[in-house]
C-alpha cells in the first residue's frame, strides 16, 4: 500500500494509520479467542455486544447459526468479553466508525452479512504465504480453543456452553481424554 500511495495512488487509505489493515485479522483473532464457528462470526452484530454496568462485564450473546433452526429452545451463547478479545472488538469498532448496529464484518458491496466464501479465500492466502499445509482448516481455531479449555481443567458443561452446545456430551466424546497419569492421580486421590 505504501508503494501504491507513493506511486500515483495517494487516494488509497493509509494502512499505517489503522490498527487492522484488513478485516481478516480481527476475524481470525475472534475465532482464536472464542472458538466461534466462522458462520457465527460472520453473523455477529454489534448489538450482540452488551455491557452490564452492575458487574462491569461485556457479553457477546448469540444463537449459533448451526442450531438456530433446531427446535423450540436452541442453544444460546453468552460469552464474556475481556482482555485481548475486548481490545480486538474495541479497536475494530473504532476503526469502523463506532457503529451501534449492523454486522461486525459486513460485506462492502451489500452492507449485509459477509459471504461465507470471503474468509475462505483469505485463509487460503494466509496458509500459502505462511507455508502452512493446505489441509489445515479454519475450524482449527475452534478445536484449539476447546482443547485448551479442556486441557486446563475447565468444567465440560461450561466449555460446551461457551461454544454453543447444550450439554457436554460432544466435548466429552471428542476432547476429553483421560490419560494413564490422570487416571492414576484420580485413583490415588479418591480411591
JSON list of N, CA, C and O in Angstrom, two decimals, residues 22-24 27-28 42 114-129 138:
[
{"chain": "A", "resi": 22, "resn": "UNK", "atom": "N", "xyz": [-6.58, -5.13, 7.49]},
{"chain": "A", "resi": 22, "resn": "UNK", "atom": "CA", "xyz": [-7.54, -5.95, 6.75]},
{"chain": "A", "resi": 22, "resn": "UNK", "atom": "C", "xyz": [-8.51, -6.58, 7.74]},
{"chain": "A", "resi": 22, "resn": "UNK", "atom": "O", "xyz": [-8.12, -6.97, 8.85]},
{"chain": "A", "resi": 23, "resn": "UNK", "atom": "N", "xyz": [-9.78, -6.72, 7.34]},
{"chain": "A", "resi": 23, "resn": "UNK", "atom": "CA", "xyz": [-10.80, -7.27, 8.23]},
{"chain": "A", "resi": 23, "resn": "UNK", "atom": "C", "xyz": [-10.50, -8.71, 8.65]},
{"chain": "A", "resi": 23, "resn": "UNK", "atom": "O", "xyz": [-10.95, -9.16, 9.71]},
{"chain": "A", "resi": 24, "resn": "UNK", "atom": "N", "xyz": [-9.73, -9.45, 7.86]},
{"chain": "A", "resi": 24, "resn": "UNK", "atom": "CA", "xyz": [-9.47, -10.85, 8.18]},
{"chain": "A", "resi": 24, "resn": "UNK", "atom": "C", "xyz": [-8.63, -11.00, 9.45]},
{"chain": "A", "resi": 24, "resn": "UNK", "atom": "O", "xyz": [-8.70, -12.02, 10.13]},
{"chain": "A", "resi": 27, "resn": "UNK", "atom": "N", "xyz": [-11.00, -10.90, 12.39]},
{"chain": "A", "resi": 27, "resn": "UNK", "atom": "CA", "xyz": [-11.83, -12.10, 12.20]},
{"chain": "A", "resi": 27, "resn": "UNK", "atom": "C", "xyz": [-11.11, -13.32, 12.77]},
{"chain": "A", "resi": 27, "resn": "UNK", "atom": "O", "xyz": [-11.69, -14.12, 13.52]},
{"chain": "A", "resi": 28, "resn": "UNK", "atom": "N", "xyz": [-9.82, -13.46, 12.44]},
{"chain": "A", "resi": 28, "resn": "UNK", "atom": "CA", "xyz": [-9.02, -14.59, 12.96]},
{"chain": "A", "resi": 28, "resn": "UNK", "atom": "C", "xyz": [-8.82, -14.50, 14.47]},
{"chain": "A", "resi": 28, "resn": "UNK", "atom": "O", "xyz": [-8.89, -15.51, 15.18]},
{"chain": "A", "resi": 42, "resn": "UNK", "atom": "N", "xyz": [-19.36, -14.35, 11.25]},
{"chain": "A", "resi": 42, "resn": "UNK", "atom": "CA", "xyz": [-19.94, -13.59, 10.14]},
{"chain": "A", "resi": 42, "resn": "UNK", "atom": "C", "xyz": [-21.30, -13.01, 10.52]},
{"chain": "A", "resi": 42, "resn": "UNK", "atom": "O", "xyz": [-21.65, -11.92, 10.10]},
{"chain": "A", "resi": 114, "resn": "UNK", "atom": "N", "xyz": [-21.50, -10.89, 5.42]},
{"chain": "A", "resi": 114, "resn": "UNK", "atom": "CA", "xyz": [-20.41, -11.21, 4.51]},
{"chain": "A", "resi": 114, "resn": "UNK", "atom": "C", "xyz": [-20.60, -12.63, 3.95]},
{"chain": "A", "resi": 114, "resn": "UNK", "atom": "O", "xyz": [-21.01, -13.54, 4.68]},
{"chain": "A", "resi": 115, "resn": "UNK", "atom": "N", "xyz": [-20.27, -12.81, 2.70]},
{"chain": "A", "resi": 115, "resn": "UNK", "atom": "CA", "xyz": [-20.38, -14.11, 2.06]},
{"chain": "A", "resi": 115, "resn": "UNK", "atom": "C", "xyz": [-19.44, -15.11, 2.73]},
{"chain": "A", "resi": 115, "resn": "UNK", "atom": "O", "xyz": [-18.32, -14.76, 3.12]},
{"chain": "A", "resi": 116, "resn": "UNK", "atom": "N", "xyz": [-19.89, -16.35, 2.86]},
{"chain": "A", "resi": 116, "resn": "UNK", "atom": "CA", "xyz": [-19.07, -17.36, 3.55]},
{"chain": "A", "resi": 116, "resn": "UNK", "atom": "C", "xyz": [-17.78, -17.68, 2.81]},
{"chain": "A", "resi": 116, "resn": "UNK", "atom": "O", "xyz": [-16.83, -18.17, 3.40]},
{"chain": "A", "resi": 117, "resn": "UNK", "atom": "N", "xyz": [-17.73, -17.40, 1.53]},
{"chain": "A", "resi": 117, "resn": "UNK", "atom": "CA", "xyz": [-16.51, -17.66, 0.77]},
{"chain": "A", "resi": 117, "resn": "UNK", "atom": "C", "xyz": [-15.43, -16.61, 1.03]},
{"chain": "A", "resi": 117, "resn": "UNK", "atom": "O", "xyz": [-14.26, -16.85, 0.76]},
{"chain": "A", "resi": 118, "resn": "UNK", "atom": "N", "xyz": [-15.81, -15.46, 1.54]},
{"chain": "A", "resi": 118, "resn": "UNK", "atom": "CA", "xyz": [-14.86, -14.36, 1.74]},
{"chain": "A", "resi": 118, "resn": "UNK", "atom": "C", "xyz": [-13.71, -14.77, 2.67]},
{"chain": "A", "resi": 118, "resn": "UNK", "atom": "O", "xyz": [-12.54, -14.55, 2.36]},
{"chain": "A", "resi": 119, "resn": "UNK", "atom": "N", "xyz": [-14.02, -15.35, 3.82]},
{"chain": "A", "resi": 119, "resn": "UNK", "atom": "CA", "xyz": [-12.96, -15.72, 4.75]},
{"chain": "A", "resi": 119, "resn": "UNK", "atom": "C", "xyz": [-12.14, -16.88, 4.20]},
{"chain": "A", "resi": 119, "resn": "UNK", "atom": "O", "xyz": [-10.94, -16.99, 4.47]},
{"chain": "A", "resi": 120, "resn": "UNK", "atom": "N", "xyz": [-12.77, -17.78, 3.46]},
{"chain": "A", "resi": 120, "resn": "UNK", "atom": "CA", "xyz": [-12.07, -18.95, 2.94]},
{"chain": "A", "resi": 120, "resn": "UNK", "atom": "C", "xyz": [-10.94, -18.56, 1.99]},
{"chain": "A", "resi": 120, "resn": "UNK", "atom": "O", "xyz": [-9.85, -19.13, 2.03]},
{"chain": "A", "resi": 121, "resn": "UNK", "atom": "N", "xyz": [-11.19, -17.58, 1.14]},
{"chain": "A", "resi": 121, "resn": "UNK", "atom": "CA", "xyz": [-10.17, -17.12, 0.19]},
{"chain": "A", "resi": 121, "resn": "UNK", "atom": "C", "xyz": [-8.98, -16.53, 0.94]},
{"chain": "A", "resi": 121, "resn": "UNK", "atom": "O", "xyz": [-7.82, -16.80, 0.61]},
{"chain": "A", "resi": 122, "resn": "UNK", "atom": "N", "xyz": [-9.26, -15.75, 1.97]},
{"chain": "A", "resi": 122, "resn": "UNK", "atom": "CA", "xyz": [-8.16, -15.14, 2.74]},
{"chain": "A", "resi": 122, "resn": "UNK", "atom": "C", "xyz": [-7.41, -16.18, 3.57]},
{"chain": "A", "resi": 122, "resn": "UNK", "atom": "O", "xyz": [-6.20, -16.10, 3.72]},
{"chain": "A", "resi": 123, "resn": "UNK", "atom": "N", "xyz": [-8.12, -17.17, 4.08]},
{"chain": "A", "resi": 123, "resn": "UNK", "atom": "CA", "xyz": [-7.47, -18.24, 4.84]},
{"chain": "A", "resi": 123, "resn": "UNK", "atom": "C", "xyz": [-6.51, -19.00, 3.93]},
{"chain": "A", "resi": 123, "resn": "UNK", "atom": "O", "xyz": [-5.39, -19.33, 4.32]},
{"chain": "A", "resi": 124, "resn": "UNK", "atom": "N", "xyz": [-6.91, -19.26, 2.71]},
{"chain": "A", "resi": 124, "resn": "UNK", "atom": "CA", "xyz": [-6.05, -19.96, 1.75]},
{"chain": "A", "resi": 124, "resn": "UNK", "atom": "C", "xyz": [-4.79, -19.13, 1.48]},
{"chain": "A", "resi": 124, "resn": "UNK", "atom": "O", "xyz": [-3.68, -19.68, 1.41]},
{"chain": "A", "resi": 125, "resn": "UNK", "atom": "N", "xyz": [-4.94, -17.81, 1.35]},
{"chain": "A", "resi": 125, "resn": "UNK", "atom": "CA", "xyz": [-3.79, -16.94, 1.11]},
{"chain": "A", "resi": 125, "resn": "UNK", "atom": "C", "xyz": [-2.84, -16.93, 2.30]},
{"chain": "A", "resi": 125, "resn": "UNK", "atom": "O", "xyz": [-1.63, -16.95, 2.14]},
{"chain": "A", "resi": 126, "resn": "UNK", "atom": "N", "xyz": [-3.40, -16.89, 3.49]},
{"chain": "A", "resi": 126, "resn": "UNK", "atom": "CA", "xyz": [-2.58, -16.89, 4.71]},
{"chain": "A", "resi": 126, "resn": "UNK", "atom": "C", "xyz": [-1.78, -18.19, 4.80]},
{"chain": "A", "resi": 126, "resn": "UNK", "atom": "O", "xyz": [-0.58, -18.17, 5.08]},
{"chain": "A", "resi": 127, "resn": "UNK", "atom": "N", "xyz": [-2.43, -19.30, 4.56]},
{"chain": "A", "resi": 127, "resn": "UNK", "atom": "CA", "xyz": [-1.74, -20.59, 4.63]},
{"chain": "A", "resi": 127, "resn": "UNK", "atom": "C", "xyz": [-0.62, -20.66, 3.59]},
{"chain": "A", "resi": 127, "resn": "UNK", "atom": "O", "xyz": [0.48, -21.10, 3.90]},
{"chain": "A", "resi": 128, "resn": "UNK", "atom": "N", "xyz": [-0.91, -20.20, 2.40]},
{"chain": "A", "resi": 128, "resn": "UNK", "atom": "CA", "xyz": [0.09, -20.26, 1.33]},
{"chain": "A", "resi": 128, "resn": "UNK", "atom": "C", "xyz": [1.28, -19.36, 1.65]},
{"chain": "A", "resi": 128, "resn": "UNK", "atom": "O", "xyz": [2.43, -19.78, 1.55]},
{"chain": "A", "resi": 129, "resn": "UNK", "atom": "N", "xyz": [1.02, -18.13, 2.07]},
{"chain": "A", "resi": 129, "resn": "UNK", "atom": "CA", "xyz": [2.12, -17.20, 2.35]},
{"chain": "A", "resi": 129, "resn": "UNK", "atom": "C", "xyz": [2.91, -17.61, 3.59]},
{"chain": "A", "resi": 129, "resn": "UNK", "atom": "O", "xyz": [4.09, -17.30, 3.71]},
{"chain": "A", "resi": 138, "resn": "UNK", "atom": "N", "xyz": [-9.76, -23.77, 8.81]},
{"chain": "A", "resi": 138, "resn": "UNK", "atom": "CA", "xyz": [-10.00, -22.62, 9.69]},
{"chain": "A", "resi": 138, "resn": "UNK", "atom": "C", "xyz": [-10.63, -23.07, 11.00]},
{"chain": "A", "resi": 138, "resn": "UNK", "atom": "O", "xyz": [-10.46, -22.45, 12.04]}
]
